[in-house]
C-alpha cells in the first residue's frame, strides 16, 4: 500500500479511538436514557402450535434516542453488559415487564437476562423481591438465559436455577444450539423451555443439517418434558414444517412482530393470533 505499514497502524489506532469514543458515548447516553424515559419494551407473542393460542410474550428492549435514533439492543446490550449499567437496565426491564404483565388475562412474560445479571450476587432474592413486590405470581414470569450464562460455572448455575424453580419461576434456555451445553448438563438443570435459535429455523428449508438439528432439539425437549419454542418463524412453510415436527410453541414475524404495549394488550385479550 501507498502509506506503508505505519499508515495502516495509524489508521488502526484511529479506528480504535473512534470505537472507544463511540462506546463511551453510548454508555453515557444509555445511563441517562433510563431517567429521560427513552427506553421502552415491545412484546412479541409466543403461541401454541395448534390453535395459535398466545401463551406468553417475550419482552424486548428498545432505545429511542433523540440523538442516535432507534438503537438496537444488539448494539447497546453488549456495551451495558460490560459495565454495571446492565444491572440498572435489567431492573428497569423487570419492573416494566411485571407492570405490563398485570394487565394481561393469563399469559406469562418472558424476560431476557444477560450472563452478568444471572451471575449477580443474590440474583434469586433480587428478582423474587421485585416480582413479589408487584404482586405477581412467579409462574407468570419466565427468565430467559443463554448457555453462556450457565456453562462457565455449572455448579453455581444449577443451584441458582434450582432455587428459581423452587420459587415457581419459569426458566427458558435461549438461542439453544448455538452455545456449549452438553446433554449431561441439560439433564441436570431445571428448565421449562428450550428456545431453538432462529438460525436453525432459517436453515431448515435449505439444509438437511439444520432440519436435523431442529428435529433433535424438539425430540430432546419432549423427552425431558420441556416446552420447545421455535424462534424466528418467518414463513408458512416453516410454520407447517415445525408443526409436523411436533414443536410445541412458535414465535416469529410470520405470527406477529414485536409490538407496543397497547397492541400487546389487545392481542392478549383476544387470546389467539389471526
Ligand atoms: P433474542 O433474545 O434472541 O431475541 C429475539 C430477537 O429476534 C429479537 O431481536 C426479535 O425482535 C427478533 N425476531 C423475532 N422474530 C423474528 C423473525 O421472525 N425474524 C427475525 N429475523 N428476527 C426475529 P431484538 O429485539 O433486536 O433483540 C436482539 C437481542 O437483544 C435479543 O435476542 C436479546 O439477546 C437482546 N435483548 C433484547 N431485549 C433485552 C433485554 O431486555 N435484556 C437483555 N439482557 N437482552 C435483551
Ligand atoms: Ca430471548
Ligand atoms: Ca433467542
Ligand atoms: Ca439471539
PDB file of N, CA, C and O in Angstrom, residues 14-74:
ATOM      1  N   UNK A  14      -6.632   4.978  14.922  1.00  0.00           N
ATOM      2  CA  UNK A  14      -7.744   5.920  14.811  1.00  0.00           C
ATOM      3  C   UNK A  14      -9.088   5.208  14.902  1.00  0.00           C
ATOM      4  O   UNK A  14      -9.999   5.683  15.561  1.00  0.00           O
ATOM      5  N   UNK A  15      -9.152   4.061  14.234  1.00  0.00           N
ATOM      6  CA  UNK A  15     -10.397   3.301  14.274  1.00  0.00           C
ATOM      7  C   UNK A  15     -10.690   2.861  15.705  1.00  0.00           C
ATOM      8  O   UNK A  15     -11.812   2.944  16.189  1.00  0.00           O
ATOM      9  N   UNK A  16      -9.649   2.438  16.418  1.00  0.00           N
ATOM     10  CA  UNK A  16      -9.814   2.022  17.807  1.00  0.00           C
ATOM     11  C   UNK A  16     -10.302   3.189  18.663  1.00  0.00           C
ATOM     12  O   UNK A  16     -11.234   3.050  19.447  1.00  0.00           O
ATOM     13  N   UNK A  17      -9.646   4.353  18.512  1.00  0.00           N
ATOM     14  CA  UNK A  17     -10.051   5.533  19.274  1.00  0.00           C
ATOM     15  C   UNK A  17     -11.513   5.841  19.017  1.00  0.00           C
ATOM     16  O   UNK A  17     -12.278   6.123  19.926  1.00  0.00           O
ATOM     17  N   UNK A  18     -11.859   5.780  17.745  1.00  0.00           N
ATOM     18  CA  UNK A  18     -13.212   6.083  17.321  1.00  0.00           C
ATOM     19  C   UNK A  18     -14.194   5.119  18.011  1.00  0.00           C
ATOM     20  O   UNK A  18     -15.228   5.538  18.511  1.00  0.00           O
ATOM     21  N   UNK A  19     -13.841   3.855  18.057  1.00  0.00           N
ATOM     22  CA  UNK A  19     -14.781   2.881  18.598  1.00  0.00           C
ATOM     23  C   UNK A  19     -14.872   3.004  20.121  1.00  0.00           C
ATOM     24  O   UNK A  19     -15.921   2.801  20.708  1.00  0.00           O
ATOM     25  N   UNK A  20     -13.745   3.382  20.755  1.00  0.00           N
ATOM     26  CA  UNK A  20     -13.793   3.594  22.210  1.00  0.00           C
ATOM     27  C   UNK A  20     -14.635   4.815  22.530  1.00  0.00           C
ATOM     28  O   UNK A  20     -15.457   4.810  23.447  1.00  0.00           O
ATOM     29  N   UNK A  21     -14.453   5.869  21.720  1.00  0.00           N
ATOM     30  CA  UNK A  21     -15.229   7.075  21.933  1.00  0.00           C
ATOM     31  C   UNK A  21     -16.729   6.772  21.751  1.00  0.00           C
ATOM     32  O   UNK A  21     -17.554   7.199  22.532  1.00  0.00           O
ATOM     33  N   UNK A  22     -17.028   6.023  20.708  1.00  0.00           N
ATOM     34  CA  UNK A  22     -18.408   5.654  20.418  1.00  0.00           C
ATOM     35  C   UNK A  22     -19.009   4.872  21.589  1.00  0.00           C
ATOM     36  O   UNK A  22     -20.108   5.150  22.047  1.00  0.00           O
ATOM     37  N   UNK A  23     -18.235   3.922  22.085  1.00  0.00           N
ATOM     38  CA  UNK A  23     -18.679   3.104  23.207  1.00  0.00           C
ATOM     39  C   UNK A  23     -18.982   3.971  24.438  1.00  0.00           C
ATOM     40  O   UNK A  23     -19.991   3.810  25.106  1.00  0.00           O
ATOM     41  N   UNK A  24     -18.070   4.928  24.708  1.00  0.00           N
ATOM     42  CA  UNK A  24     -18.278   5.833  25.855  1.00  0.00           C
ATOM     43  C   UNK A  24     -19.537   6.658  25.674  1.00  0.00           C
ATOM     44  O   UNK A  24     -20.292   6.889  26.616  1.00  0.00           O
ATOM     45  N   UNK A  25     -19.741   7.103  24.431  1.00  0.00           N
ATOM     46  CA  UNK A  25     -20.922   7.915  24.137  1.00  0.00           C
ATOM     47  C   UNK A  25     -22.193   7.119  24.409  1.00  0.00           C
ATOM     48  O   UNK A  25     -23.126   7.607  25.028  1.00  0.00           O
ATOM     49  N   UNK A  26     -22.190   5.890  23.908  1.00  0.00           N
ATOM     50  CA  UNK A  26     -23.364   5.034  24.098  1.00  0.00           C
ATOM     51  C   UNK A  26     -23.584   4.793  25.588  1.00  0.00           C
ATOM     52  O   UNK A  26     -24.700   4.915  26.093  1.00  0.00           O
ATOM     53  N   UNK A  27     -22.500   4.490  26.284  1.00  0.00           N
ATOM     54  CA  UNK A  27     -22.592   4.245  27.722  1.00  0.00           C
ATOM     55  C   UNK A  27     -23.204   5.439  28.448  1.00  0.00           C
ATOM     56  O   UNK A  27     -24.114   5.290  29.260  1.00  0.00           O
ATOM     57  N   UNK A  28     -22.690   6.629  28.148  1.00  0.00           N
ATOM     58  CA  UNK A  28     -23.186   7.847  28.787  1.00  0.00           C
ATOM     59  C   UNK A  28     -24.640   8.090  28.436  1.00  0.00           C
ATOM     60  O   UNK A  28     -25.468   8.362  29.309  1.00  0.00           O
ATOM     61  N   UNK A  29     -24.948   7.983  27.157  1.00  0.00           N
ATOM     62  CA  UNK A  29     -26.318   8.219  26.693  1.00  0.00           C
ATOM     63  C   UNK A  29     -27.288   7.235  27.319  1.00  0.00           C
ATOM     64  O   UNK A  29     -28.400   7.589  27.705  1.00  0.00           O
ATOM     65  N   UNK A  30     -26.840   6.013  27.432  1.00  0.00           N
ATOM     66  CA  UNK A  30     -27.692   4.939  27.940  1.00  0.00           C
ATOM     67  C   UNK A  30     -28.042   5.151  29.407  1.00  0.00           C
ATOM     68  O   UNK A  30     -29.174   4.928  29.822  1.00  0.00           O
ATOM     69  N   UNK A  31     -27.048   5.602  30.177  1.00  0.00           N
ATOM     70  CA  UNK A  31     -27.332   5.765  31.601  1.00  0.00           C
ATOM     71  C   UNK A  31     -28.335   6.908  31.809  1.00  0.00           C
ATOM     72  O   UNK A  31     -29.106   6.887  32.760  1.00  0.00           O
ATOM     73  N   UNK A  32     -28.339   7.868  30.909  1.00  0.00           N
ATOM     74  CA  UNK A  32     -29.343   8.942  31.011  1.00  0.00           C
ATOM     75  C   UNK A  32     -30.680   8.522  30.395  1.00  0.00           C
ATOM     76  O   UNK A  32     -31.725   9.058  30.746  1.00  0.00           O
ATOM     77  N   UNK A  33     -30.590   7.577  29.469  1.00  0.00           N
ATOM     78  CA  UNK A  33     -31.796   7.179  28.730  1.00  0.00           C
ATOM     79  C   UNK A  33     -32.895   6.678  29.662  1.00  0.00           C
ATOM     80  O   UNK A  33     -34.077   6.933  29.437  1.00  0.00           O
ATOM     81  N   UNK A  34     -32.488   5.972  30.702  1.00  0.00           N
ATOM     82  CA  UNK A  34     -33.473   5.443  31.644  1.00  0.00           C
ATOM     83  C   UNK A  34     -34.206   6.603  32.309  1.00  0.00           C
ATOM     84  O   UNK A  34     -35.444   6.652  32.305  1.00  0.00           O
ATOM     85  N   UNK A  35     -33.421   7.541  32.832  1.00  0.00           N
ATOM     86  CA  UNK A  35     -34.017   8.691  33.529  1.00  0.00           C
ATOM     87  C   UNK A  35     -34.879   9.528  32.591  1.00  0.00           C
ATOM     88  O   UNK A  35     -35.930  10.038  32.984  1.00  0.00           O
ATOM     89  N   UNK A  36     -34.453   9.652  31.346  1.00  0.00           N
ATOM     90  CA  UNK A  36     -35.175  10.501  30.399  1.00  0.00           C
ATOM     91  C   UNK A  36     -36.372   9.807  29.761  1.00  0.00           C
ATOM     92  O   UNK A  36     -37.055  10.386  28.910  1.00  0.00           O
ATOM     93  N   UNK A  37     -36.562   8.548  30.099  1.00  0.00           N
ATOM     94  CA  UNK A  37     -37.701   7.820  29.547  1.00  0.00           C
ATOM     95  C   UNK A  37     -37.551   7.476  28.075  1.00  0.00           C
ATOM     96  O   UNK A  37     -38.527   7.397  27.337  1.00  0.00           O
ATOM     97  N   UNK A  38     -36.309   7.259  27.634  1.00  0.00           N
ATOM     98  CA  UNK A  38     -36.094   6.940  26.224  1.00  0.00           C
ATOM     99  C   UNK A  38     -36.135   5.440  25.933  1.00  0.00           C
ATOM    100  O   UNK A  38     -36.014   5.019  24.797  1.00  0.00           O
ATOM    101  N   UNK A  39     -36.269   4.650  26.988  1.00  0.00           N
ATOM    102  CA  UNK A  39     -36.328   3.203  26.781  1.00  0.00           C
ATOM    103  C   UNK A  39     -37.780   2.752  26.762  1.00  0.00           C
ATOM    104  O   UNK A  39     -38.629   3.333  27.424  1.00  0.00           O
ATOM    105  N   UNK A  40     -38.042   1.718  25.991  1.00  0.00           N
ATOM    106  CA  UNK A  40     -39.366   1.102  26.088  1.00  0.00           C
ATOM    107  C   UNK A  40     -39.242  -0.392  25.837  1.00  0.00           C
ATOM    108  O   UNK A  40     -38.230  -0.863  25.308  1.00  0.00           O
ATOM    109  N   UNK A  41     -40.266  -1.112  26.228  1.00  0.00           N
ATOM    110  CA  UNK A  41     -40.312  -2.531  25.926  1.00  0.00           C
ATOM    111  C   UNK A  41     -41.332  -2.762  24.828  1.00  0.00           C
ATOM    112  O   UNK A  41     -42.379  -2.118  24.796  1.00  0.00           O
ATOM    113  N   UNK A  42     -41.010  -3.657  23.914  1.00  0.00           N
ATOM    114  CA  UNK A  42     -42.011  -4.162  22.979  1.00  0.00           C
ATOM    115  C   UNK A  42     -42.206  -5.643  23.303  1.00  0.00           C
ATOM    116  O   UNK A  42     -41.365  -6.252  23.966  1.00  0.00           O
ATOM    117  N   UNK A  43     -43.337  -6.175  22.837  1.00  0.00           N
ATOM    118  CA  UNK A  43     -43.701  -7.532  23.237  1.00  0.00           C
ATOM    119  C   UNK A  43     -44.032  -8.373  22.017  1.00  0.00           C
ATOM    120  O   UNK A  43     -44.802  -7.963  21.154  1.00  0.00           O
ATOM    121  N   UNK A  44     -43.435  -9.566  21.960  1.00  0.00           N
ATOM    122  CA  UNK A  44     -43.719 -10.461  20.833  1.00  0.00           C
ATOM    123  C   UNK A  44     -44.405 -11.726  21.342  1.00  0.00           C
ATOM    124  O   UNK A  44     -43.880 -12.408  22.235  1.00  0.00           O
ATOM    125  N   UNK A  45     -45.571 -12.043  20.766  1.00  0.00           N
ATOM    126  CA  UNK A  45     -46.312 -13.216  21.231  1.00  0.00           C
ATOM    127  C   UNK A  45     -45.560 -14.533  21.004  1.00  0.00           C
ATOM    128  O   UNK A  45     -44.852 -14.698  20.011  1.00  0.00           O
ATOM    129  N   UNK A  46     -45.762 -15.454  21.922  1.00  0.00           N
ATOM    130  CA  UNK A  46     -45.307 -16.842  21.786  1.00  0.00           C
ATOM    131  C   UNK A  46     -46.584 -17.670  21.767  1.00  0.00           C
ATOM    132  O   UNK A  46     -47.438 -17.498  22.651  1.00  0.00           O
ATOM    133  N   UNK A  47     -46.754 -18.500  20.748  1.00  0.00           N
ATOM    134  CA  UNK A  47     -48.043 -19.173  20.572  1.00  0.00           C
ATOM    135  C   UNK A  47     -47.923 -20.691  20.573  1.00  0.00           C
ATOM    136  O   UNK A  47     -46.890 -21.243  20.202  1.00  0.00           O
ATOM    137  N   UNK A  48     -48.992 -21.343  20.996  1.00  0.00           N
ATOM    138  CA  UNK A  48     -49.047 -22.800  20.953  1.00  0.00           C
ATOM    139  C   UNK A  48     -49.323 -23.247  19.522  1.00  0.00           C
ATOM    140  O   UNK A  48     -50.049 -22.577  18.781  1.00  0.00           O
ATOM    141  N   UNK A  49     -48.724 -24.361  19.151  1.00  0.00           N
ATOM    142  CA  UNK A  49     -48.706 -24.840  17.779  1.00  0.00           C
ATOM    143  C   UNK A  49     -50.063 -24.939  17.088  1.00  0.00           C
ATOM    144  O   UNK A  49     -50.252 -24.441  15.987  1.00  0.00           O
ATOM    145  N   UNK A  50     -51.058 -25.558  17.752  1.00  0.00           N
ATOM    146  CA  UNK A  50     -52.261 -25.947  17.028  1.00  0.00           C
ATOM    147  C   UNK A  50     -53.240 -24.808  16.759  1.00  0.00           C
ATOM    148  O   UNK A  50     -53.529 -24.499  15.611  1.00  0.00           O
ATOM    149  N   UNK A  51     -53.724 -24.185  17.813  1.00  0.00           N
ATOM    150  CA  UNK A  51     -54.733 -23.131  17.621  1.00  0.00           C
ATOM    151  C   UNK A  51     -54.117 -21.740  17.567  1.00  0.00           C
ATOM    152  O   UNK A  51     -54.828 -20.746  17.502  1.00  0.00           O
ATOM    153  N   UNK A  52     -52.801 -21.677  17.681  1.00  0.00           N
ATOM    154  CA  UNK A  52     -52.091 -20.394  17.762  1.00  0.00           C
ATOM    155  C   UNK A  52     -52.596 -19.549  18.933  1.00  0.00           C
ATOM    156  O   UNK A  52     -52.740 -18.334  18.836  1.00  0.00           O
ATOM    157  N   UNK A  53     -52.865 -20.245  20.023  1.00  0.00           N
ATOM    158  CA  UNK A  53     -53.221 -19.545  21.264  1.00  0.00           C
ATOM    159  C   UNK A  53     -51.963 -18.878  21.832  1.00  0.00           C
ATOM    160  O   UNK A  53     -50.888 -19.477  21.845  1.00  0.00           O
ATOM    161  N   UNK A  54     -52.141 -17.639  22.294  1.00  0.00           N
ATOM    162  CA  UNK A  54     -50.992 -16.916  22.852  1.00  0.00           C
ATOM    163  C   UNK A  54     -50.764 -17.346  24.296  1.00  0.00           C
ATOM    164  O   UNK A  54     -51.613 -17.130  25.158  1.00  0.00           O
ATOM    165  N   UNK A  55     -49.609 -17.950  24.539  1.00  0.00           N
ATOM    166  CA  UNK A  55     -49.335 -18.419  25.907  1.00  0.00           C
ATOM    167  C   UNK A  55     -48.439 -17.444  26.657  1.00  0.00           C
ATOM    168  O   UNK A  55     -48.426 -17.428  27.875  1.00  0.00           O
ATOM    169  N   UNK A  56     -47.668 -16.646  25.918  1.00  0.00           N
ATOM    170  CA  UNK A  56     -46.777 -15.687  26.564  1.00  0.00           C
ATOM    171  C   UNK A  56     -46.321 -14.624  25.596  1.00  0.00           C
ATOM    172  O   UNK A  56     -46.652 -14.664  24.399  1.00  0.00           O
ATOM    173  N   UNK A  57     -45.573 -13.666  26.124  1.00  0.00           N
ATOM    174  CA  UNK A  57     -44.968 -12.622  25.295  1.00  0.00           C
ATOM    175  C   UNK A  57     -43.513 -12.465  25.717  1.00  0.00           C
ATOM    176  O   UNK A  57     -43.233 -12.403  26.918  1.00  0.00           O
ATOM    177  N   UNK A  58     -42.620 -12.363  24.740  1.00  0.00           N
ATOM    178  CA  UNK A  58     -41.243 -12.029  25.085  1.00  0.00           C
ATOM    179  C   UNK A  58     -41.090 -10.515  25.109  1.00  0.00           C
ATOM    180  O   UNK A  58     -41.507  -9.815  24.180  1.00  0.00           O
ATOM    181  N   UNK A  59     -40.498 -10.007  26.190  1.00  0.00           N
ATOM    182  CA  UNK A  59     -40.234  -8.570  26.316  1.00  0.00           C
ATOM    183  C   UNK A  59     -38.891  -8.259  25.674  1.00  0.00           C
ATOM    184  O   UNK A  59     -37.892  -8.915  25.963  1.00  0.00           O
ATOM    185  N   UNK A  60     -38.879  -7.270  24.776  1.00  0.00           N
ATOM    186  CA  UNK A  60     -37.646  -6.881  24.085  1.00  0.00           C
ATOM    187  C   UNK A  60     -37.434  -5.383  24.232  1.00  0.00           C
ATOM    188  O   UNK A  60     -38.355  -4.593  24.004  1.00  0.00           O
ATOM    189  N   UNK A  61     -36.235  -5.004  24.606  1.00  0.00           N
ATOM    190  CA  UNK A  61     -35.989  -3.600  24.914  1.00  0.00           C
ATOM    191  C   UNK A  61     -35.695  -2.797  23.655  1.00  0.00           C
ATOM    192  O   UNK A  61     -35.131  -3.319  22.681  1.00  0.00           O
ATOM    193  N   UNK A  62     -36.125  -1.542  23.660  1.00  0.00           N
ATOM    194  CA  UNK A  62     -35.832  -0.588  22.580  1.00  0.00           C
ATOM    195  C   UNK A  62     -35.333   0.707  23.184  1.00  0.00           C
ATOM    196  O   UNK A  62     -35.847   1.134  24.214  1.00  0.00           O
ATOM    197  N   UNK A  63     -34.361   1.306  22.527  1.00  0.00           N
ATOM    198  CA  UNK A  63     -33.886   2.628  22.944  1.00  0.00           C
ATOM    199  C   UNK A  63     -34.178   3.617  21.826  1.00  0.00           C
ATOM    200  O   UNK A  63     -33.591   3.531  20.754  1.00  0.00           O
ATOM    201  N   UNK A  64     -35.114   4.526  22.081  1.00  0.00           N
ATOM    202  CA  UNK A  64     -35.447   5.566  21.107  1.00  0.00           C
ATOM    203  C   UNK A  64     -34.679   6.814  21.525  1.00  0.00           C
ATOM    204  O   UNK A  64     -35.142   7.579  22.361  1.00  0.00           O
ATOM    205  N   UNK A  65     -33.506   7.001  20.930  1.00  0.00           N
ATOM    206  CA  UNK A  65     -32.640   8.106  21.304  1.00  0.00           C
ATOM    207  C   UNK A  65     -32.838   9.270  20.360  1.00  0.00           C
ATOM    208  O   UNK A  65     -32.809   9.099  19.147  1.00  0.00           O
ATOM    209  N   UNK A  66     -33.055  10.488  20.902  1.00  0.00           N
ATOM    210  CA  UNK A  66     -33.201  11.653  20.033  1.00  0.00           C
ATOM    211  C   UNK A  66     -31.902  11.888  19.246  1.00  0.00           C
ATOM    212  O   UNK A  66     -31.932  12.434  18.143  1.00  0.00           O
ATOM    213  N   UNK A  67     -30.797  11.443  19.797  1.00  0.00           N
ATOM    214  CA  UNK A  67     -29.502  11.683  19.170  1.00  0.00           C
ATOM    215  C   UNK A  67     -29.147  10.625  18.122  1.00  0.00           C
ATOM    216  O   UNK A  67     -28.708  10.930  17.037  1.00  0.00           O
ATOM    217  N   UNK A  68     -29.355   9.352  18.474  1.00  0.00           N
ATOM    218  CA  UNK A  68     -28.926   8.265  17.583  1.00  0.00           C
ATOM    219  C   UNK A  68     -30.071   7.585  16.855  1.00  0.00           C
ATOM    220  O   UNK A  68     -29.855   6.674  16.068  1.00  0.00           O
ATOM    221  N   UNK A  69     -31.297   7.963  17.150  1.00  0.00           N
ATOM    222  CA  UNK A  69     -32.433   7.267  16.544  1.00  0.00           C
ATOM    223  C   UNK A  69     -32.739   5.987  17.314  1.00  0.00           C
ATOM    224  O   UNK A  69     -32.398   5.866  18.485  1.00  0.00           O
ATOM    225  N   UNK A  70     -33.365   5.038  16.634  1.00  0.00           N
ATOM    226  CA  UNK A  70     -33.676   3.743  17.249  1.00  0.00           C
ATOM    227  C   UNK A  70     -32.400   2.923  17.386  1.00  0.00           C
ATOM    228  O   UNK A  70     -31.855   2.487  16.384  1.00  0.00           O
ATOM    229  N   UNK A  71     -31.934   2.711  18.588  1.00  0.00           N
ATOM    230  CA  UNK A  71     -30.724   1.913  18.760  1.00  0.00           C
ATOM    231  C   UNK A  71     -31.132   0.480  19.090  1.00  0.00           C
ATOM    232  O   UNK A  71     -31.953   0.247  19.975  1.00  0.00           O
ATOM    233  N   UNK A  72     -30.565  -0.460  18.355  1.00  0.00           N
ATOM    234  CA  UNK A  72     -30.942  -1.856  18.542  1.00  0.00           C
ATOM    235  C   UNK A  72     -30.281  -2.436  19.801  1.00  0.00           C
ATOM    236  O   UNK A  72     -29.143  -2.094  20.131  1.00  0.00           O
ATOM    237  N   UNK A  73     -31.012  -3.305  20.507  1.00  0.00           N
ATOM    238  CA  UNK A  73     -30.423  -3.902  21.715  1.00  0.00           C
ATOM    239  C   UNK A  73     -29.155  -4.699  21.391  1.00  0.00           C
ATOM    240  O   UNK A  73     -28.262  -4.813  22.225  1.00  0.00           O
ATOM    241  N   UNK A  74     -29.095  -5.235  20.156  1.00  0.00           N
ATOM    242  CA  UNK A  74     -27.888  -5.948  19.744  1.00  0.00           C
ATOM    243  C   UNK A  74     -26.656  -5.059  19.813  1.00  0.00           C
ATOM    244  O   UNK A  74     -25.531  -5.533  19.959  1.00  0.00           O
TER     245      UNK A  74
END
